[in-house]
mmCIF file of C-alpha atoms in Angstrom:
data_model
loop_
_atom_site.group_PDB
_atom_site.id
_atom_site.type_symbol
_atom_site.label_atom_id
_atom_site.label_comp_id
_atom_site.label_asym_id
_atom_site.label_seq_id
_atom_site.Cartn_x
_atom_site.Cartn_y
_atom_site.Cartn_z
ATOM 1 C CA MET A 1 19.384 31.541 -4.919
ATOM 2 C CA THR A 2 19.997 29.918 -1.524
ATOM 3 C CA ALA A 3 19.761 26.177 -0.917
ATOM 4 C CA ALA A 4 16.518 26.717 1.005
ATOM 5 C CA GLY A 5 15.118 28.757 -1.874
ATOM 6 C CA THR A 6 16.070 26.088 -4.396
ATOM 7 C CA GLU A 7 14.426 23.377 -2.290
ATOM 8 C CA PHE A 8 11.273 25.475 -1.966
ATOM 9 C CA GLU A 9 11.112 25.922 -5.745
ATOM 10 C CA GLN A 10 11.563 22.173 -6.271
ATOM 11 C CA ASP A 11 8.794 21.409 -3.780
ATOM 12 C CA LYS A 12 6.526 23.961 -5.444
ATOM 13 C CA GLN A 13 7.156 22.417 -8.862
ATOM 14 C CA ALA A 14 6.396 18.951 -7.488
ATOM 15 C CA VAL A 15 3.068 20.120 -6.027
ATOM 16 C CA GLU A 16 2.135 21.813 -9.287
ATOM 17 C CA LYS A 17 3.067 18.676 -11.209
ATOM 18 C CA ILE A 18 0.699 16.577 -9.081
ATOM 19 C CA ARG A 19 -2.130 19.100 -9.467
ATOM 20 C CA ALA A 20 -1.660 19.436 -13.212
ATOM 21 C CA ALA A 21 -1.519 15.664 -13.722
ATOM 22 C CA ARG A 22 -4.717 14.719 -11.854
ATOM 23 C CA GLY A 23 -6.835 14.549 -14.987
ATOM 24 C CA ALA A 24 -4.063 12.891 -16.989
ATOM 25 C CA ILE A 25 -3.657 10.181 -14.335
ATOM 26 C CA GLU A 26 -7.350 9.302 -14.595
ATOM 27 C CA ARG A 27 -7.218 9.268 -18.413
ATOM 28 C CA GLU A 28 -4.154 7.027 -18.589
ATOM 29 C CA LEU A 29 -5.407 4.529 -16.012
ATOM 30 C CA GLY A 30 -8.837 4.640 -17.663
ATOM 31 C CA LYS A 31 -7.304 3.061 -20.769
ATOM 32 C CA VAL A 32 -7.072 -0.280 -18.953
ATOM 33 C CA ILE A 33 -8.933 0.109 -15.637
ATOM 34 C CA ILE A 34 -12.705 0.629 -15.531
ATOM 35 C CA GLY A 35 -14.282 1.522 -12.188
ATOM 36 C CA GLN A 36 -12.431 0.727 -8.934
ATOM 37 C CA LYS A 37 -12.017 4.462 -8.297
ATOM 38 C CA ASP A 38 -11.691 4.082 -4.508
ATOM 39 C CA ALA A 39 -9.085 1.326 -4.783
ATOM 40 C CA THR A 40 -7.120 3.278 -7.388
ATOM 41 C CA ALA A 41 -7.194 6.456 -5.300
ATOM 42 C CA GLN A 42 -5.999 4.595 -2.205
ATOM 43 C CA LEU A 43 -3.123 2.949 -4.088
ATOM 44 C CA LEU A 44 -2.098 6.314 -5.546
ATOM 45 C CA THR A 45 -2.225 7.822 -2.063
ATOM 46 C CA ALA A 46 0.012 5.056 -0.706
ATOM 47 C CA LEU A 47 2.434 5.535 -3.603
ATOM 48 C CA LEU A 48 2.763 9.263 -2.869
ATOM 49 C CA ALA A 49 3.096 8.583 0.863
ATOM 50 C CA GLY A 50 5.760 5.913 0.311
ATOM 51 C CA GLY A 51 3.858 3.066 1.973
ATOM 52 C CA HIS A 52 3.214 -0.585 1.176
ATOM 53 C CA CYS A 53 -0.288 -1.946 0.536
ATOM 54 C CA LEU A 54 -2.303 -5.101 0.995
ATOM 55 C CA ILE A 55 -4.844 -5.664 -1.764
ATOM 56 C CA THR A 56 -7.741 -7.928 -0.847
ATOM 57 C CA GLY A 57 -10.143 -9.214 -3.458
ATOM 58 C CA ALA A 58 -11.490 -12.268 -5.259
ATOM 59 C CA PRO A 59 -9.667 -13.635 -8.338
ATOM 60 C CA GLY A 60 -10.246 -11.958 -11.686
ATOM 61 C CA LEU A 61 -10.800 -8.399 -10.454
ATOM 62 C CA ALA A 62 -7.745 -6.917 -12.241
ATOM 63 C CA LYS A 63 -5.582 -6.507 -9.134
ATOM 64 C CA THR A 64 -2.410 -7.419 -11.031
ATOM 65 C CA LEU A 65 -3.372 -5.207 -13.969
ATOM 66 C CA LEU A 66 -3.988 -2.271 -11.645
ATOM 67 C CA VAL A 67 -0.590 -2.593 -9.959
ATOM 68 C CA ARG A 68 1.253 -3.039 -13.262
ATOM 69 C CA SER A 69 -0.540 -0.017 -14.698
ATOM 70 C CA LEU A 70 0.523 2.152 -11.758
ATOM 71 C CA ALA A 71 4.133 1.044 -12.233
ATOM 72 C CA GLN A 72 3.930 2.005 -15.930
ATOM 73 C CA LEU A 73 2.353 5.350 -15.088
ATOM 74 C CA PHE A 74 5.289 6.233 -12.824
ATOM 75 C CA ARG A 75 7.921 4.573 -15.072
ATOM 76 C CA LEU A 76 8.972 2.196 -12.284
ATOM 77 C CA LYS A 77 10.509 -1.255 -12.618
ATOM 78 C CA PHE A 78 7.825 -3.870 -11.933
ATOM 79 C CA ALA A 79 8.258 -7.451 -10.711
ATOM 80 C CA ARG A 80 5.595 -10.025 -9.904
ATOM 81 C CA ILE A 81 6.266 -12.845 -7.433
ATOM 82 C CA GLN A 82 3.742 -15.676 -7.304
ATOM 83 C CA PHE A 83 3.764 -16.963 -3.734
ATOM 84 C CA THR A 84 3.381 -20.743 -3.444
ATOM 85 C CA PRO A 85 3.818 -23.241 -0.584
ATOM 86 C CA ASP A 86 7.228 -24.343 -1.906
ATOM 87 C CA LEU A 87 8.644 -20.829 -2.437
ATOM 88 C CA MET A 88 11.899 -20.268 -0.516
ATOM 89 C CA PRO A 89 13.270 -16.956 0.858
ATOM 90 C CA ALA A 90 16.204 -17.066 -1.577
ATOM 91 C CA ASP A 91 13.706 -17.245 -4.470
ATOM 92 C CA ILE A 92 12.666 -13.727 -3.481
ATOM 93 C CA THR A 93 15.790 -12.021 -2.208
ATOM 94 C CA GLY A 94 18.456 -13.763 -4.306
ATOM 95 C CA THR A 95 21.293 -16.143 -3.506
ATOM 96 C CA ASP A 96 25.066 -16.565 -3.624
ATOM 97 C CA ILE A 97 26.394 -18.754 -6.416
ATOM 98 C CA LEU A 98 29.912 -20.079 -7.078
ATOM 99 C CA GLU A 99 31.377 -18.802 -10.342
ATOM 100 C CA ASP A 100 34.711 -19.039 -12.173
ATOM 101 C CA THR A 101 36.744 -15.842 -12.311
ATOM 102 C CA GLY A 102 38.594 -16.802 -15.507
ATOM 103 C CA ASP A 103 42.007 -17.156 -13.885
ATOM 104 C CA GLY A 104 41.421 -20.631 -12.482
ATOM 105 C CA ARG A 105 39.849 -19.383 -9.280
ATOM 106 C CA ARG A 106 36.324 -19.299 -8.002
ATOM 107 C CA ARG A 107 34.350 -16.792 -5.997
ATOM 108 C CA MET A 108 30.919 -16.331 -4.506
ATOM 109 C CA GLN A 109 28.715 -13.972 -6.489
ATOM 110 C CA PHE A 110 25.346 -12.671 -5.277
ATOM 111 C CA VAL A 111 22.581 -12.984 -7.861
ATOM 112 C CA LYS A 112 19.749 -10.568 -7.124
ATOM 113 C CA GLY A 113 16.218 -11.901 -6.819
ATOM 114 C CA PRO A 114 13.002 -10.346 -8.140
ATOM 115 C CA ILE A 115 12.690 -8.151 -5.050
ATOM 116 C CA PHE A 116 15.247 -5.814 -6.620
ATOM 117 C CA ALA A 117 12.627 -3.735 -8.407
ATOM 118 C CA ASN A 118 10.643 -0.593 -7.586
ATOM 119 C CA VAL A 119 7.150 -2.102 -7.470
ATOM 120 C CA ILE A 120 6.805 -5.658 -6.171
ATOM 121 C CA LEU A 121 3.521 -7.477 -6.639
ATOM 122 C CA ALA A 122 3.519 -10.215 -3.978
ATOM 123 C CA ASP A 123 0.689 -12.261 -5.464
ATOM 124 C CA GLU A 124 -1.299 -14.339 -2.934
ATOM 125 C CA ILE A 125 1.170 -13.694 -0.145
ATOM 126 C CA ASN A 126 -0.852 -15.851 2.250
ATOM 127 C CA ARG A 127 -0.124 -18.937 0.110
ATOM 128 C CA THR A 128 3.476 -19.254 1.298
ATOM 129 C CA PRO A 129 4.818 -20.359 4.717
ATOM 130 C CA PRO A 130 5.864 -17.826 7.398
ATOM 131 C CA LYS A 131 9.584 -18.408 6.713
ATOM 132 C CA THR A 132 9.194 -17.023 3.202
ATOM 133 C CA GLN A 133 6.731 -14.311 4.226
ATOM 134 C CA ALA A 134 9.345 -13.103 6.729
ATOM 135 C CA ALA A 135 11.835 -12.624 3.887
ATOM 136 C CA LEU A 136 9.804 -9.555 2.947
ATOM 137 C CA LEU A 137 9.963 -7.986 6.421
ATOM 138 C CA GLU A 138 13.509 -6.638 6.228
ATOM 139 C CA ALA A 139 12.935 -5.410 2.683
ATOM 140 C CA MET A 140 9.676 -3.645 3.603
ATOM 141 C CA GLN A 141 11.001 -1.995 6.756
ATOM 142 C CA GLU A 142 14.675 -1.342 5.969
ATOM 143 C CA HIS A 143 14.617 -1.258 2.144
ATOM 144 C CA GLN A 144 17.521 -3.687 2.073
ATOM 145 C CA VAL A 145 18.346 -7.387 1.769
ATOM 146 C CA THR A 146 21.033 -9.156 3.791
ATOM 147 C CA ALA A 147 22.626 -12.264 2.280
ATOM 148 C CA GLY A 148 25.785 -13.952 3.532
ATOM 149 C CA GLY A 149 26.269 -11.136 6.020
ATOM 150 C CA VAL A 150 26.364 -8.516 3.247
ATOM 151 C CA ARG A 151 23.814 -5.706 3.001
ATOM 152 C CA TYR A 152 22.332 -4.998 -0.426
ATOM 153 C CA PRO A 153 20.268 -1.779 -0.668
ATOM 154 C CA LEU A 154 17.095 -1.983 -2.726
ATOM 155 C CA ASP A 155 16.280 0.364 -5.575
ATOM 156 C CA GLU A 156 14.366 3.477 -4.571
ATOM 157 C CA PRO A 157 11.476 4.065 -4.524
ATOM 158 C CA PHE A 158 10.443 0.646 -3.247
ATOM 159 C CA PHE A 159 6.862 -0.570 -2.795
ATOM 160 C CA VAL A 160 5.418 -3.950 -1.878
ATOM 161 C CA LEU A 161 1.832 -4.469 -3.011
ATOM 162 C CA ALA A 162 0.646 -7.823 -1.694
ATOM 163 C CA THR A 163 -2.590 -9.485 -2.773
ATOM 164 C CA GLN A 164 -4.746 -11.819 -0.702
ATOM 165 C CA ASN A 165 -7.602 -14.002 -1.864
ATOM 166 C CA PRO A 166 -10.331 -13.863 0.825
ATOM 167 C CA VAL A 167 -12.438 -16.585 -0.794
ATOM 168 C CA GLU A 168 -10.156 -19.614 -0.728
ATOM 169 C CA MET A 169 -8.586 -19.843 2.743
ATOM 170 C CA GLU A 170 -7.756 -23.558 2.773
ATOM 171 C CA GLY A 171 -4.031 -24.246 2.881
ATOM 172 C CA THR A 172 -3.090 -20.614 3.534
ATOM 173 C CA TYR A 173 -0.799 -18.999 6.095
ATOM 174 C CA PRO A 174 -2.334 -15.798 7.496
ATOM 175 C CA LEU A 175 0.176 -12.998 7.907
ATOM 176 C CA PRO A 176 1.203 -12.284 11.531
ATOM 177 C CA GLU A 177 0.042 -9.003 13.045
ATOM 178 C CA ALA A 178 3.616 -7.671 13.162
ATOM 179 C CA GLN A 179 3.903 -7.974 9.390
ATOM 180 C CA LEU A 180 0.386 -6.733 8.677
ATOM 181 C CA ASP A 181 1.247 -3.565 10.606
ATOM 182 C CA ARG A 182 3.984 -2.788 8.052
ATOM 183 C CA PHE A 183 1.363 -2.189 5.370
ATOM 184 C CA LEU A 184 0.080 1.372 5.156
ATOM 185 C CA PHE A 185 -3.353 0.375 3.793
ATOM 186 C CA ASN A 186 -5.478 -2.700 3.198
ATOM 187 C CA VAL A 187 -7.233 -1.879 -0.069
ATOM 188 C CA VAL A 188 -10.360 -3.878 -0.904
ATOM 189 C CA VAL A 189 -11.041 -4.534 -4.595
ATOM 190 C CA ASP A 190 -14.693 -5.520 -4.919
ATOM 191 C CA TYR A 191 -16.941 -6.663 -7.751
ATOM 192 C CA LEU A 192 -17.909 -3.970 -10.252
ATOM 193 C CA PRO A 193 -21.422 -2.593 -10.769
ATOM 194 C CA GLU A 194 -23.214 -4.085 -13.762
ATOM 195 C CA GLU A 195 -22.587 -1.167 -16.133
ATOM 196 C CA ASP A 196 -18.852 -1.151 -15.374
ATOM 197 C CA GLU A 197 -18.680 -4.928 -15.781
ATOM 198 C CA VAL A 198 -20.423 -4.665 -19.164
ATOM 199 C CA ALA A 199 -17.883 -2.021 -20.195
ATOM 200 C CA VAL A 200 -14.976 -4.261 -19.138
ATOM 201 C CA VAL A 201 -16.285 -7.252 -21.091
ATOM 202 C CA ARG A 202 -16.962 -5.095 -24.155
ATOM 203 C CA GLN A 203 -13.508 -3.487 -24.076
ATOM 204 C CA THR A 204 -11.444 -6.600 -23.358
ATOM 205 C CA THR A 205 -13.135 -8.723 -26.022
ATOM 206 C CA SER A 206 -12.995 -6.216 -28.867
ATOM 207 C CA ARG A 207 -9.525 -4.640 -28.930
ATOM 208 C CA ARG A 208 -6.167 -4.328 -27.268
ATOM 209 C CA PRO A 209 -5.997 -1.518 -24.723
ATOM 210 C CA ALA A 210 -3.944 1.526 -25.663
ATOM 211 C CA PRO A 211 -0.535 1.627 -23.972
ATOM 212 C CA ILE A 212 -0.194 3.737 -20.853
ATOM 213 C CA GLU A 213 1.971 6.819 -21.309
ATOM 214 C CA PRO A 214 4.253 7.426 -18.296
ATOM 215 C CA LEU A 215 3.661 10.767 -16.579
ATOM 216 C CA PHE A 216 6.362 10.597 -13.907
ATOM 217 C CA ASP A 217 9.617 8.838 -13.111
ATOM 218 C CA ALA A 218 11.400 7.499 -10.022
ATOM 219 C CA ALA A 219 12.953 10.892 -9.231
ATOM 220 C CA ASP A 220 9.469 12.470 -9.235
ATOM 221 C CA VAL A 221 8.181 9.834 -6.803
ATOM 222 C CA LEU A 222 11.066 10.434 -4.379
ATOM 223 C CA ARG A 223 10.413 14.177 -4.544
ATOM 224 C CA PHE A 224 6.696 13.574 -3.904
ATOM 225 C CA HIS A 225 7.595 11.628 -0.743
ATOM 226 C CA GLU A 226 9.486 14.627 0.619
ATOM 227 C CA VAL A 227 6.744 17.070 -0.348
ATOM 228 C CA VAL A 228 4.018 14.954 1.292
ATOM 229 C CA LYS A 229 5.836 15.086 4.625
ATOM 230 C CA LYS A 230 5.839 18.891 4.468
ATOM 231 C CA VAL A 231 2.062 19.234 4.029
ATOM 232 C CA PRO A 232 0.792 21.105 7.112
ATOM 233 C CA VAL A 233 -1.541 19.300 9.512
ATOM 234 C CA ALA A 234 -3.215 20.927 12.509
ATOM 235 C CA ASP A 235 -2.541 19.423 15.946
ATOM 236 C CA ASP A 236 -6.283 18.863 16.388
ATOM 237 C CA LEU A 237 -6.270 16.687 13.264
ATOM 238 C CA ILE A 238 -3.336 14.644 14.554
ATOM 239 C CA ARG A 239 -5.168 14.206 17.856
ATOM 240 C CA TYR A 240 -8.258 13.027 15.947
ATOM 241 C CA ALA A 241 -6.194 10.352 14.164
ATOM 242 C CA VAL A 242 -4.636 9.235 17.462
ATOM 243 C CA ARG A 243 -8.047 9.005 19.157
ATOM 244 C CA LEU A 244 -9.432 6.890 16.317
ATOM 245 C CA ALA A 245 -6.547 4.446 16.653
ATOM 246 C CA ALA A 246 -6.698 4.412 20.463
ATOM 247 C CA ALA A 247 -10.451 3.743 20.463
ATOM 248 C CA THR A 248 -9.814 0.346 18.819
ATOM 249 C CA ARG A 249 -7.929 -0.991 21.857
ATOM 250 C CA PRO A 250 -10.167 -3.075 24.133
ATOM 251 C CA GLY A 251 -9.848 -2.989 27.903
ATOM 252 C CA ARG A 252 -8.445 0.539 28.027
ATOM 253 C CA ALA A 253 -10.031 3.530 29.719
ATOM 254 C CA GLY A 254 -12.550 5.143 27.391
ATOM 255 C CA ALA A 255 -12.799 2.185 25.028
ATOM 256 C CA PRO A 256 -16.392 1.936 23.725
ATOM 257 C CA ASP A 257 -18.479 -1.069 24.746
ATOM 258 C CA PHE A 258 -18.715 -2.448 21.204
ATOM 259 C CA VAL A 259 -14.890 -2.488 20.983
ATOM 260 C CA ASN A 260 -14.624 -4.373 24.288
ATOM 261 C CA GLN A 261 -17.142 -6.910 22.967
ATOM 262 C CA TRP A 262 -15.960 -7.374 19.379
ATOM 263 C CA VAL A 263 -12.236 -6.578 19.316
ATOM 264 C CA SER A 264 -9.514 -8.760 20.778
ATOM 265 C CA TRP A 265 -6.555 -6.627 19.636
ATOM 266 C CA GLY A 266 -6.517 -2.994 18.521
ATOM 267 C CA ALA A 267 -4.372 -0.812 16.301
ATOM 268 C CA GLY A 268 -0.909 0.314 17.377
ATOM 269 C CA LEU A 269 1.048 3.521 16.961
ATOM 270 C CA ARG A 270 1.599 3.013 13.226
ATOM 271 C CA ALA A 271 -2.151 3.416 12.649
ATOM 272 C CA GLY A 272 -2.088 7.077 13.688
ATOM 273 C CA GLN A 273 1.055 7.683 11.665
ATOM 274 C CA SER A 274 -0.515 6.055 8.616
ATOM 275 C CA LEU A 275 -3.702 8.094 8.932
ATOM 276 C CA VAL A 276 -1.847 11.400 9.086
ATOM 277 C CA LEU A 277 0.659 10.560 6.348
ATOM 278 C CA GLY A 278 -2.112 9.237 4.115
ATOM 279 C CA ALA A 279 -4.209 12.356 4.760
ATOM 280 C CA LYS A 280 -1.317 14.540 3.611
ATOM 281 C CA ALA A 281 -0.885 12.559 0.388
ATOM 282 C CA ARG A 282 -4.629 12.546 -0.279
ATOM 283 C CA ALA A 283 -4.774 16.315 0.179
ATOM 284 C CA LEU A 284 -2.147 16.803 -2.538
ATOM 285 C CA LEU A 285 -3.968 14.431 -4.882
ATOM 286 C CA GLU A 286 -7.140 16.436 -4.311
ATOM 287 C CA GLY A 287 -5.294 19.640 -5.186
ATOM 288 C CA ARG A 288 -5.142 21.032 -1.644
ATOM 289 C CA ALA A 289 -2.117 22.299 0.314
ATOM 290 C CA HIS A 290 -3.377 21.109 3.715
ATOM 291 C CA ALA A 291 -5.082 18.035 5.153
ATOM 292 C CA THR A 292 -8.622 18.047 6.572
ATOM 293 C CA PRO A 293 -10.784 15.730 8.726
ATOM 294 C CA ALA A 294 -12.388 14.484 5.496
ATOM 295 C CA ASP A 295 -9.001 13.100 4.439
ATOM 296 C CA ILE A 296 -8.693 11.211 7.722
ATOM 297 C CA ARG A 297 -12.231 9.794 7.491
ATOM 298 C CA ALA A 298 -11.694 8.700 3.874
ATOM 299 C CA LEU A 299 -8.689 6.602 4.914
ATOM 300 C CA VAL A 300 -9.874 5.131 8.220
ATOM 301 C CA HIS A 301 -11.152 1.894 6.675
ATOM 302 C CA PRO A 302 -8.046 0.982 4.621
ATOM 303 C CA THR A 303 -5.799 2.025 7.523
ATOM 304 C CA LEU A 304 -7.526 0.095 10.308
ATOM 305 C CA ARG A 305 -9.106 -2.962 8.688
ATOM 306 C CA HIS A 306 -5.881 -5.006 8.836
ATOM 307 C CA ARG A 307 -4.831 -3.660 12.232
ATOM 308 C CA VAL A 308 -7.980 -4.504 14.191
ATOM 309 C CA LEU A 309 -8.301 -8.165 15.193
ATOM 310 C CA LEU A 310 -11.879 -9.242 15.876
ATOM 311 C CA SER A 311 -12.906 -11.567 18.698
ATOM 312 C CA TYR A 312 -14.907 -14.795 18.512
ATOM 313 C CA ARG A 313 -17.883 -12.805 19.806
ATOM 314 C CA ALA A 314 -17.779 -10.644 16.671
ATOM 315 C CA ALA A 315 -17.730 -13.742 14.474
ATOM 316 C CA ALA A 316 -20.697 -15.172 16.381
ATOM 317 C CA ASP A 317 -22.595 -11.899 15.982
ATOM 318 C CA GLY A 318 -21.798 -11.707 12.261
ATOM 319 C CA VAL A 319 -19.881 -8.444 12.697
ATOM 320 C CA SER A 320 -17.192 -7.462 10.169
ATOM 321 C CA VAL A 321 -14.189 -5.243 10.803
ATOM 322 C CA ASP A 322 -15.653 -2.569 8.522
ATOM 323 C CA THR A 323 -18.779 -2.507 10.721
ATOM 324 C CA VAL A 324 -16.594 -1.864 13.774
ATOM 325 C CA ILE A 325 -14.791 0.952 11.942
ATOM 326 C CA ASP A 326 -18.127 2.507 10.947
ATOM 327 C CA ARG A 327 -19.117 2.533 14.615
ATOM 328 C CA LEU A 328 -15.763 4.062 15.531
ATOM 329 C CA LEU A 329 -16.318 6.974 13.160
ATOM 330 C CA GLU A 330 -19.654 7.641 14.858
ATOM 331 C CA HIS A 331 -18.167 7.282 18.353
ATOM 332 C CA VAL A 332 -14.969 9.360 18.116
ATOM 333 C CA LYS A 333 -15.636 13.070 18.087
ATOM 334 C CA ASP A 334 -14.602 14.798 14.882
ATOM 335 C CA ALA A 335 -11.695 17.218 14.836
ATOM 336 C CA PRO A 336 -12.525 20.942 14.550
ATOM 337 C CA ARG A 337 -12.635 22.189 10.959
#
């Protein structure tokens, strides 16, 4: 068999593995996670697409548990970093230390920090100063850490899942737009409906949850990343994603009036890329071999909500970013089916 034929067979097996595991994924995560289906689906989509995620939600909504469970499901090394005002960049990336070599000499040895894992939970990332937040930028974009002029590649696959607490904003350091743009999605974890909340309280106060059985490994995830990129997308669908992103930019020709009034800064080029890449991953999770406009629409909110900066007028009018995105979906003409 030729190299191309072998690669095709590997891609085919990866697609079949995703399709066959859809029910198993829900069962395994259901052992510890009740409800939050949209948030779970968006995090799974980001994992398949190879993108980082912001997770926004009040304390006590199982954000950490959800991320740890996903790492267990994919048999990935997990590390949690609690961001605090006194956290230093070296506390994340690692540092050089002086050690004895045993022959009477000394040398500098790099000790790796917690960022050298596959899944990084950056807990309350807006609690730490910009200097430390910036330590994540190189890792997120280049998948490497530079210390003492030496480059240290990170383990692959590599994901940063950063949580933010939207309730308590005193003493926080909002992430700059340049760093926010590095996140594929901003996933909102909201309060559960009453029946789901009752189920959570009943389950967590009566027994230990059953352990999650891993269904994949790191090699599977890397193969999924390659397969996702090969999912076909029509040019009209790409144009639809680009138009949605472009419509968020105030002061440009064709920008809707509500954007000019309520938005001070719109989404950049990465928004369109994120929409299309996310649509491909979502299509595979749904058991389809091609992306559709429904995939784009399902991911518009998590893709744009951290890339659209609202104006003071929006705050005065009581308008949220999700309201603006809802209006965008009504304004931008759908792609042909």
